XYZ file of C-alpha atoms in Angstrom:
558
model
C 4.385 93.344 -9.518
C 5.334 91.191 -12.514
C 7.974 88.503 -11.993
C 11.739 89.526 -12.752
C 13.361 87.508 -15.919
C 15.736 85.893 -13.205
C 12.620 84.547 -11.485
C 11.040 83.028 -14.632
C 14.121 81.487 -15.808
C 14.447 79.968 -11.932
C 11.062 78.573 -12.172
C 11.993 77.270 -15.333
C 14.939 75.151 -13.606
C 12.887 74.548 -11.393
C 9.921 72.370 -13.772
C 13.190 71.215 -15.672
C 14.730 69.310 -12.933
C 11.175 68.154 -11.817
C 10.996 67.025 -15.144
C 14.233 64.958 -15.365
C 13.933 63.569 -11.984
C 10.842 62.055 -13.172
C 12.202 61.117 -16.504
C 15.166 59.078 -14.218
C 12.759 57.817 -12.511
C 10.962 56.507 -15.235
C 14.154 55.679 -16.845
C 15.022 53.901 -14.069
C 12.046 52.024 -13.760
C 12.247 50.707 -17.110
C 16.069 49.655 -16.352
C 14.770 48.146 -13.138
C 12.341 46.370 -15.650
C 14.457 45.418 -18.472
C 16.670 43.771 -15.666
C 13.855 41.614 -14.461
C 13.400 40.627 -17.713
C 16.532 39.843 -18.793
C 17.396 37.886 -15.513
C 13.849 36.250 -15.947
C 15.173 35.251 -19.538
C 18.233 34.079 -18.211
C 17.169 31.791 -15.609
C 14.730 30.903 -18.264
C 17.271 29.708 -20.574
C 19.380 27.980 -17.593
C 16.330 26.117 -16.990
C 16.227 25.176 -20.611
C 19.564 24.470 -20.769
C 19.125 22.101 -17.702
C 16.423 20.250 -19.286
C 18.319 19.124 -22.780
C 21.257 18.246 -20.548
C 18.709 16.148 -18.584
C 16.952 14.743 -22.111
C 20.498 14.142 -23.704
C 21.110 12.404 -20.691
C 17.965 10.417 -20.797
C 18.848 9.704 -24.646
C 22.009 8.898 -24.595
C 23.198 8.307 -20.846
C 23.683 4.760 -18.927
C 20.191 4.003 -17.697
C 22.232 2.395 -14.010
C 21.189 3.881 -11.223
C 24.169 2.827 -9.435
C 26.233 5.035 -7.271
C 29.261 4.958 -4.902
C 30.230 6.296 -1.834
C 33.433 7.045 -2.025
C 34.324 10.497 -2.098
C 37.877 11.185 -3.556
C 39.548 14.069 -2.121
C 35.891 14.545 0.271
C 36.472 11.514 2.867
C 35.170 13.873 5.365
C 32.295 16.135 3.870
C 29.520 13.717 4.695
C 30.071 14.088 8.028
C 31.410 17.210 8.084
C 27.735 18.505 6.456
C 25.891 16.187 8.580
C 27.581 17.803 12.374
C 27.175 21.562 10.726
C 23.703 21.345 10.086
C 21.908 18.712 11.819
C 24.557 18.612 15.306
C 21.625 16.709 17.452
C 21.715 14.146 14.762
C 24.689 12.845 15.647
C 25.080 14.429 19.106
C 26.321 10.943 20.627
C 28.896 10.423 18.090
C 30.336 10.728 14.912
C 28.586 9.409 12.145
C 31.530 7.656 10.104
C 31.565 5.536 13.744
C 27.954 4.690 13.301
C 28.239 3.388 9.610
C 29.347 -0.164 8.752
C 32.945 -0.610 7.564
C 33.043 -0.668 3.721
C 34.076 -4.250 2.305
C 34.696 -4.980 -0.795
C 31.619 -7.045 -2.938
C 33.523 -10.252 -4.423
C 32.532 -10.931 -7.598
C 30.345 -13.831 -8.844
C 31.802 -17.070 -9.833
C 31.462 -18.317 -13.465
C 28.768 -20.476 -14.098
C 30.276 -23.756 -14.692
C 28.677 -26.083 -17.458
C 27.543 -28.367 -15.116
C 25.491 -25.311 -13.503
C 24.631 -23.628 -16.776
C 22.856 -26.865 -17.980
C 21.627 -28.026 -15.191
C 18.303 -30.547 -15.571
C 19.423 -30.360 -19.150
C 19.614 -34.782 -20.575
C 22.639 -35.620 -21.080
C 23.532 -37.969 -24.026
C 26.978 -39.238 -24.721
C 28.171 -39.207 -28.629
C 31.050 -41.157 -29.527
C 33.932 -40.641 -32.005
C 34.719 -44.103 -33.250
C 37.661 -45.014 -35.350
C 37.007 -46.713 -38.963
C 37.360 -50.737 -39.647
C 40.634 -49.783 -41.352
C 41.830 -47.721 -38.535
C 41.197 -50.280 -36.045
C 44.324 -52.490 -36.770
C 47.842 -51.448 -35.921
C 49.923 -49.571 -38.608
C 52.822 -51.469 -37.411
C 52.323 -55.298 -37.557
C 48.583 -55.152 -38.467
C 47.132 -56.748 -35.077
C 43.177 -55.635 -34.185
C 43.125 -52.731 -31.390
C 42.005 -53.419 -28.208
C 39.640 -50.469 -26.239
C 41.426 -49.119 -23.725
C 39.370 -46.274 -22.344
C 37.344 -42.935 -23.521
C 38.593 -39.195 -23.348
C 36.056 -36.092 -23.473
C 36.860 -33.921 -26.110
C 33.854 -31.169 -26.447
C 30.287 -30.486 -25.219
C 27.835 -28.984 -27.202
C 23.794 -27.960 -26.561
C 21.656 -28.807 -29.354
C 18.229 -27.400 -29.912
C 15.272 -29.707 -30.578
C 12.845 -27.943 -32.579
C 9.234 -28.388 -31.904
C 7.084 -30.414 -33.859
C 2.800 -30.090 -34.217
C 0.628 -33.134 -33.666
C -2.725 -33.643 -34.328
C -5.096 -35.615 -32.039
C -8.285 -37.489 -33.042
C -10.344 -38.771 -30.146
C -12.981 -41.819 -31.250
C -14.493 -43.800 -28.369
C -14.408 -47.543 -28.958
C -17.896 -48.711 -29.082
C -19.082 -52.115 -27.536
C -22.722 -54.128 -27.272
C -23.823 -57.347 -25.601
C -24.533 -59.865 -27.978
C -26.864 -61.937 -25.793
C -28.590 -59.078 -24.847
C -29.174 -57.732 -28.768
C -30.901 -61.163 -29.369
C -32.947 -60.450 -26.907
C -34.016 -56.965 -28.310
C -31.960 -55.348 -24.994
C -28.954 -53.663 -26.715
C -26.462 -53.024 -23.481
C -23.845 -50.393 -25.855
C -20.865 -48.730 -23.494
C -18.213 -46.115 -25.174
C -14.853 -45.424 -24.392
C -14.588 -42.594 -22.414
C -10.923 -40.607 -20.421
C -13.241 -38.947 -18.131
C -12.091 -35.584 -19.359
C -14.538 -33.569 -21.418
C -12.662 -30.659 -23.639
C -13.760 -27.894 -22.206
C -11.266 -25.657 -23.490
C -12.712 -22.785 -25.825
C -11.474 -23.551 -29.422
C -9.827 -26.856 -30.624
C -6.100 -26.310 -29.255
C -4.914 -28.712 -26.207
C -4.381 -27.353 -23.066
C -0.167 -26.881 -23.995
C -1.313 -25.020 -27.339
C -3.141 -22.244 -25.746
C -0.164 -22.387 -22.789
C 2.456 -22.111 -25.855
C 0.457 -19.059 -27.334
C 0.495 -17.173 -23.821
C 3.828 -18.261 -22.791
C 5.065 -16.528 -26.443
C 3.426 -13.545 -26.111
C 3.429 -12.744 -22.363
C 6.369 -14.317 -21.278
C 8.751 -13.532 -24.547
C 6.661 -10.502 -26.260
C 5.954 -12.220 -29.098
C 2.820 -10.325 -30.420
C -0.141 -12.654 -32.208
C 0.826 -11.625 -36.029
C 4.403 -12.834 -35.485
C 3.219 -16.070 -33.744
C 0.992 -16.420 -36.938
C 4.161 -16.002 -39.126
C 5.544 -18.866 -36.929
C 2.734 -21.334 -36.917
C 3.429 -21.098 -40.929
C 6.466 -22.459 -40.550
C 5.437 -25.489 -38.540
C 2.944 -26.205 -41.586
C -0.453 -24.470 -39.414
C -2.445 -21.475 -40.291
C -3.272 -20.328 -37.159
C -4.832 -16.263 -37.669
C -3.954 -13.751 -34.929
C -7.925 -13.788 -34.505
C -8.246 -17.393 -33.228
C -5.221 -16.669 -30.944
C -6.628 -14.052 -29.702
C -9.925 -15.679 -28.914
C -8.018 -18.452 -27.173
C -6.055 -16.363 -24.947
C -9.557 -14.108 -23.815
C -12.287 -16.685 -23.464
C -9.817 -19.548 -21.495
C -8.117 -16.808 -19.033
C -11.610 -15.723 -18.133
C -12.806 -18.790 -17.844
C -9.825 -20.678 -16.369
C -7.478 -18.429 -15.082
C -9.998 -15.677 -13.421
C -10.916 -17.720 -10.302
C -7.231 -18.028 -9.329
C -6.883 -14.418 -9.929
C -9.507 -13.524 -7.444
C -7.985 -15.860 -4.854
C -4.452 -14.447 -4.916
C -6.200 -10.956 -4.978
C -8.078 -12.041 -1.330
C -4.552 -13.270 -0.258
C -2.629 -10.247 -1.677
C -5.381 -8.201 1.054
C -4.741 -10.240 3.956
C -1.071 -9.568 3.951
C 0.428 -6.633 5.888
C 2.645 -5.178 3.666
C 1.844 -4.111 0.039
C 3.371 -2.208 -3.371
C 1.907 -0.927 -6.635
C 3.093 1.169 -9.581
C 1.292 1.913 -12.949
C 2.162 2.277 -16.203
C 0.533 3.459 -19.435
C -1.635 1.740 -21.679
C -3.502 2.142 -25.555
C -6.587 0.452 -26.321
C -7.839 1.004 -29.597
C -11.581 0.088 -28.789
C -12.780 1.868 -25.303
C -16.388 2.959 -25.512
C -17.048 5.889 -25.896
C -13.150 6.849 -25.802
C -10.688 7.987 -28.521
C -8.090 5.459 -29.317
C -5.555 7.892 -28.838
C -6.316 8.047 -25.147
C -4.433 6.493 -22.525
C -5.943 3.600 -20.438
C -3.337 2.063 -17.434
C -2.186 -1.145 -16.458
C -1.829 -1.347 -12.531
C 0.302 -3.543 -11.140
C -0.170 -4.442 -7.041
C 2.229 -7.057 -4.868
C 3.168 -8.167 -1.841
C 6.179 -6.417 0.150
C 8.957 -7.863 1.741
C 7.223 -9.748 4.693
C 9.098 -13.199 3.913
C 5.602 -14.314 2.965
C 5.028 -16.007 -1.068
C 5.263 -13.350 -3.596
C 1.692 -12.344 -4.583
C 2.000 -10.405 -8.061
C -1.900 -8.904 -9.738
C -2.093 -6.725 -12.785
C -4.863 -4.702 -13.235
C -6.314 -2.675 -16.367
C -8.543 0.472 -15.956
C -9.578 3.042 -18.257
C -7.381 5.667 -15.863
C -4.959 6.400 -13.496
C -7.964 7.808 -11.120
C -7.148 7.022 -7.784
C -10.362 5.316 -7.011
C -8.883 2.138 -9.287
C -6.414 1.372 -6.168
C -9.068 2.468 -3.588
C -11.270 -0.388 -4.979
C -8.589 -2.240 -5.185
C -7.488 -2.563 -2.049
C -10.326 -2.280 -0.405
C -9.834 -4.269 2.876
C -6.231 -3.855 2.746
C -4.549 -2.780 6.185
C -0.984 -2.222 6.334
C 2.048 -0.481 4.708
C 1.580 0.295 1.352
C 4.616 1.595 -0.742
C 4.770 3.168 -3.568
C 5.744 5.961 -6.329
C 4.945 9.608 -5.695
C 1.461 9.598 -7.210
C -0.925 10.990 -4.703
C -3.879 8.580 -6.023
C -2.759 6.338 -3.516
C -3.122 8.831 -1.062
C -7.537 7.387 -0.887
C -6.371 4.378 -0.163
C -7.972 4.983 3.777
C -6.251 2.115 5.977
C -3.102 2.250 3.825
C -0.076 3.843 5.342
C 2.047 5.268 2.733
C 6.000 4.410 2.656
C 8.259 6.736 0.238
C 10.393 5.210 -2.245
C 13.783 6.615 -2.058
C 14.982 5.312 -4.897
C 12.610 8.563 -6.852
C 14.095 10.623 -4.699
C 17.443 10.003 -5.870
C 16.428 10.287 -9.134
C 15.157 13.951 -8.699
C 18.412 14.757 -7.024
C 20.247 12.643 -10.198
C 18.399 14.789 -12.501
C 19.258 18.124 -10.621
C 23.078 17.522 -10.755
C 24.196 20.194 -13.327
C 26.515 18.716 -16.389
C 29.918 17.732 -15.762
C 29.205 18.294 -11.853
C 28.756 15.123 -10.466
C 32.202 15.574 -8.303
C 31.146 19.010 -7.239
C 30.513 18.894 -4.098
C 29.077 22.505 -3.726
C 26.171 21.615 -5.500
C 23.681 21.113 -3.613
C 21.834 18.088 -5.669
C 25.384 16.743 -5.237
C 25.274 16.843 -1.481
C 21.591 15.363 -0.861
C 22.949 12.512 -3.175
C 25.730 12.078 -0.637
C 23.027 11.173 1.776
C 20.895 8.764 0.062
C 23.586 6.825 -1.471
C 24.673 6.197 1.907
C 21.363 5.337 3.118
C 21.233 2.692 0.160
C 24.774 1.363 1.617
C 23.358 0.790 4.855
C 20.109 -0.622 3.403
C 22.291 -3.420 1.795
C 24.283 -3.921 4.471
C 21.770 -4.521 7.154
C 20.242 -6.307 4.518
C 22.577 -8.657 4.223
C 23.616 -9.021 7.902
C 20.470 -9.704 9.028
C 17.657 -12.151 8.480
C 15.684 -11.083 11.444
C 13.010 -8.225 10.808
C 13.392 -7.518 14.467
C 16.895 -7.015 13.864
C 16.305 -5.531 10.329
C 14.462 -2.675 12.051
C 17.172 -2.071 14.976
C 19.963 -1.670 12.961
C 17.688 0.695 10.681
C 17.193 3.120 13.925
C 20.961 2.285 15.076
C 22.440 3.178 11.522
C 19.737 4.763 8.822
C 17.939 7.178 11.250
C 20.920 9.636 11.876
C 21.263 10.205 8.071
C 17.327 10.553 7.687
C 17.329 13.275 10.254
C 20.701 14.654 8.795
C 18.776 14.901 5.091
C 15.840 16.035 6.391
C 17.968 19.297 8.301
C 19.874 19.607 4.866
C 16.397 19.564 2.795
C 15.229 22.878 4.932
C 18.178 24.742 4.331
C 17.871 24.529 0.922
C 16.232 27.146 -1.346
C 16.760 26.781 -5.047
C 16.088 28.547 -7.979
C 12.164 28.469 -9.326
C 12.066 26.341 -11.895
C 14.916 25.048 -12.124
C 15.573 21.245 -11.354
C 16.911 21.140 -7.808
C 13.554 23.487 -7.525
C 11.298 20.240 -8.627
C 13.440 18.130 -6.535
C 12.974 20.098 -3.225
C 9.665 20.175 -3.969
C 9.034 16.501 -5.096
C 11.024 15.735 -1.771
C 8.894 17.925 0.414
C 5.720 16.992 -0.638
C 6.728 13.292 0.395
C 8.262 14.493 3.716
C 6.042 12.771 5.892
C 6.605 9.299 4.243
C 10.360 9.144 4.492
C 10.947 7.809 7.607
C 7.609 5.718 7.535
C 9.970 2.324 7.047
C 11.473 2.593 9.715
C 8.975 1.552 11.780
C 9.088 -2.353 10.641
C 11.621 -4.373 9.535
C 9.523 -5.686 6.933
C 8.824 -2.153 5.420
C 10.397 -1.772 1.871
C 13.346 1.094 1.381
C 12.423 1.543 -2.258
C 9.734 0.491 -4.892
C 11.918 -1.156 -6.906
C 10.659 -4.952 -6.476
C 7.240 -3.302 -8.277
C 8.763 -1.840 -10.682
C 10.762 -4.896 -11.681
C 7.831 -6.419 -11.781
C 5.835 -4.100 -14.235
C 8.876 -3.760 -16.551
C 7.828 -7.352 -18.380
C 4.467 -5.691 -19.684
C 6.052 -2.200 -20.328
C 8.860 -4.606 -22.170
C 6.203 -6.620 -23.864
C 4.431 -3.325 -25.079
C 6.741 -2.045 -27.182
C 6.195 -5.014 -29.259
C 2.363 -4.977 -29.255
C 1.644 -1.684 -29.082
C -1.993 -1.767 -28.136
C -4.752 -4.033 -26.967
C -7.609 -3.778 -29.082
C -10.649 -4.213 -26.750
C -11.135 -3.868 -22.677
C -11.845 -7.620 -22.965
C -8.240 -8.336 -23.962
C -6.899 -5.542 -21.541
C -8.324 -7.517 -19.444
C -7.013 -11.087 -20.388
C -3.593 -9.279 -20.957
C -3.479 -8.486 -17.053
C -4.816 -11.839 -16.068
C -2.091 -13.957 -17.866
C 0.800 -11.755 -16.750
C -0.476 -12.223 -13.352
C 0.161 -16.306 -13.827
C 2.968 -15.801 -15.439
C 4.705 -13.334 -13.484
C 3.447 -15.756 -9.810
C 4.861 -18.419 -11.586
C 8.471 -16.399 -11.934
C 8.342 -15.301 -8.609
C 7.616 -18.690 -6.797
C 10.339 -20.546 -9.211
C 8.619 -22.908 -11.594
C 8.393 -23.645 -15.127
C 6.197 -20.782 -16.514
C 4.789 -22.874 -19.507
C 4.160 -26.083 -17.551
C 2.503 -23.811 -15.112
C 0.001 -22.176 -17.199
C -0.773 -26.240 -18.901
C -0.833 -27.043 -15.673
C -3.648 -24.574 -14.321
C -5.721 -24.861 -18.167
C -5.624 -29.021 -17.534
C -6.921 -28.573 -13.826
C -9.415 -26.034 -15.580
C -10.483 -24.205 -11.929
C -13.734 -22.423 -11.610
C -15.364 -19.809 -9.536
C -17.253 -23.294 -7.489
C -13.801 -24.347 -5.930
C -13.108 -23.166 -2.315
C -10.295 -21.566 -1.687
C -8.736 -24.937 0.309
C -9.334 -26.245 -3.207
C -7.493 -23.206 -5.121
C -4.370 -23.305 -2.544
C -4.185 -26.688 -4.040
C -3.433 -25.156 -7.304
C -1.063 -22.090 -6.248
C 2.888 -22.035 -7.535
C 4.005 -21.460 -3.997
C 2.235 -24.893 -3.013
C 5.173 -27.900 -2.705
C 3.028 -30.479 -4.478
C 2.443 -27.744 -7.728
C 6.508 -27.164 -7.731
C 7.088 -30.912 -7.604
C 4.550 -31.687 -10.401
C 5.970 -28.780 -12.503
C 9.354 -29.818 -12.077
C 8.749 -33.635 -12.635
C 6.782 -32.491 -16.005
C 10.386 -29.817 -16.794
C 12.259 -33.193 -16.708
C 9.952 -35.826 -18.374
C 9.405 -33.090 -21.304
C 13.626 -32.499 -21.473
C 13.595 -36.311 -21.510
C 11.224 -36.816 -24.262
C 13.470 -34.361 -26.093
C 16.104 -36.940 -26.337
C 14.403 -39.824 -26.780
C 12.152 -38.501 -30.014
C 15.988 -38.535 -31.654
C 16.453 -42.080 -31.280
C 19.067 -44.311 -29.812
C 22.604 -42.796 -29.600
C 24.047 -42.950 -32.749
C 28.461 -42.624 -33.067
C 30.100 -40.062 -34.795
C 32.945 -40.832 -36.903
């Protein structure tokens, strides 16, 4: 029996509403889509958005990494965060009991003159009064001297001046002996043989590396300079004087503060880039690194090394510090993670930065952020670091106050840092992440009191070279990579230990030690050794001295 028109036309309604629930479907599917997208897109451009803020802020921002503590209008939400999420934390008691009562940081004294030119010769000039002006206006009778009044101080420059020395041995024979066809000839000799490389005294080729490595005075503007004391001296030669005597000279003292640097307990490192223009078989566009490894905090003489490699493979600080046994702190790299009897510390001073970074524009004060809250904890983590710090001089009492005061925040930031789940991508995302990944360092220093709280010693450290770079760009050969870390190593040990940098490096190119001394004989020759500081500081004052005695006797000033 065929179908009725009624049942056609309901089948019809049927397939038609089939049809648009599928079409809805579809619809909504591509709605669903188009959603994703456009939130996608949008979290996308937030994330863009975030990093220009972050770049203007690099650009144009203050570089301090300074931060306070006090919270106006929040005196409360530290510790009102810290008993909400972390309560075992600070089960015992509250934690505004536990930290240190906020004082007030006086402010440094001016430097008086006497302390500003301290070690400075001192040479009195005195205004004297004419012939004429010496008898009285009244009834013409000679002045009598009476006294002297200061009236001004003023520090005058003595520019340098070039010498040249010609050595000639004085000759002598025995008479007698020449008649009796036995010539007996002796020469004068000073018992030192030049065995610097190239024809510049021991204080030339310390002037050249003091200007370049101490100041950043690249070798083309030092030739400039040589020109106007009447020298051609070519960047070449300087060059070649800098290589062939640190190698020579300066190398055996390297290796001897490297052997020290491995004995010690506690250690840091950082790394920076570096271009060298003629790498085998490498493009000059690629980057090479300069490593630089120290001591920590130990109480022990600073030990400072700079290293150059070809790359930032781990394997350079494997090698190293091979031998090395302690704490070693450092950035977040993970190359450092092959270093196998080193146990990592984490520098909290990156991880504020990431959280500094994450805080959205214009919401440093709001404290519902949450890069804004984890900042709350470190900066008070860097309070109590200064204050112990600065209360205590024992290590053993460094680390006791660390586990009294610093611990309870730790464990509070480390409850906080699971709770939180940020956007992907965005930069509280890289933060979390950057954080995380470090987890099981963070509470590493608080096992000795002569563990470091932040890598910031190395990094004041390497900021001379990075400094120095952006005036010389580029080394042009490994060999002067080389020399480059070498001579900031002397220079920087001699900072660090407090003598004269330039009588320092003189010093160590006069003594001229080789790879045949012991190292009794090369302790002999270290900046942190009394007799070395005494002899540097005796040659500071006799060359200040000579200073003012090359202008001649005081002369008066009318």
């Amino acid at each position: 029996m065929a179908d009725s028109s009624k049942d056609i036309q309901l089948r019809e309604l049927k397939d038609m509403i089939n049809d648009l629930k599928k079409m809805i479907k579809t619809l909504q599917a591509t709605v669903d889509a188009a959603n994703k997208r456009e939130e996608a897109l949008t979290q996308e451009r937030d994330n863009l958005k975030e990093e220009i803020d972050l770049l203007r802020k690099k650009l144009f921002g203050t570089s301090s990494e300074k931060r306070t503590i006090d919270i106006p209008g929040q005196l409360n939400f530290f510790n009102e965060a810290e008993l909400e999420q972390d309560p075992e934390a600070v089960k015992a008691e509250d934690l505004e009991a536990l930290l240190p009562e906020k004082t007030a940081k006086k402010r440094k004294a001016r430097a008086t003159d006497a302390e500003r030119f301290k070690g400075v010769p001192v040479e009195k000039k005195y205004l004297e009064l004419s012939e004429e002006e010496k008898l009285c206006p009244v009834c013409g009778t000679p002045l009598k001297e009476i006294g002297e009044e200061f009236v001004r101080r003023e520090l005058v420059f003595v520019p340098a001046k070039l010498k040249v020395y010609e050595y000639y041995s004085k000759n002598y024979e025995c008479p007698q002996c020449k008649l009796q066809d036995i010539p007996v000839i002796k020469k004068g000799k000073d018992g030192r043989a030049h065995m610097l490389y190239g024809m510049a005294s021991a204080g030339t080729v310390a002037w050249v590396m003091y200007q370049k490595f101490c100041n950043g005075l690249p070798y083309y503007r030092q030739e400039k300079d040589w020109k106007q004391y009447g020298v051609e001296i070519t960047r070449a030669t300087m060059a070649n004087w800098v290589i062939r005597n640190s190698e020579a000279f300066f190398l055996p003292m390297y290796e001897y503060f490297h052997r020290k640097l491995l004995e010690r307990g506690f250690a840091m490192a950082d790394e920076t880039p570096l271009q060298v223009l003629h790498e085998p078989e490498r493009r000059a566009q690629t980057k090479s690194y300069m490593w630089l490894f120290r001591s920590g905090e130990d109480g022990g003489p600073p030990i400072i090394l700079y290293k150059y490699s070809e790359t930032r493979a781990g394997d350079n600080a494997v090698d190293f510090l091979h031998g090395f046994k302690g704490y070693l702190m450092c950035d977040g790299y993970s190359g450092y993670n092959k270093v196998p009897d080193a146990k990592r510390t984490a520098c909290w001073a990156h991880i504020r930065r990431y959280l500094t970074d994450a805080i959205p524009k214009g919401k440093a004060l709001d404290y519902t952020q949450p890069s804004v809250q984890g900042m709350l904890y470190i900066n008070q983590l860097f309070h109590l670091e200064d204050v112990i710090r600065s209360k205590y001089s024992s290590f053993d009492a460094i680390k006791k106050a660390r586990l009294e005061k610093e611990k309870p925040v730790v464990e509070g930031f480390l409850s906080w840092l699971d709770q939180q789940s940020p956007i992907r991508g965005s930069r509280m995302d890289k933060a979390v992440t950057y954080i995380q990944n470090r987890r099981s360092y963070l509470s590493t220093y608080l096992e000795d009191g002569r563990c470091s709280f932040s890598n910031n010693l190395s990094e004041n450290e390497i900021r001379p070279f990075t400094v120095g770079r952006k005036n010389w760009l580029f080394c042009d050969t490994p060999n002067g990579a080389q020399a480059s870390a070498i001579v900031y190593t002397m220079v920087e040990m001699a900072k660090a230990n407090g003598v004269n940098v330039y009588h320092y490096l003189t010093y160590l190119l006069e003594k001229l030690p080789d790879d045949r001394m012991s190292d009794d004989e090369l302790e002999l020759l270290a900046p942190w050794n009394e007799t070395v500081k005494a002899e540097i500081e005796h040659r500071a004052n006799e060359s200040n001295q000579s200073y003012v005695n090359c202008q001649g006797a005081p002369a008066t000033e009318k």
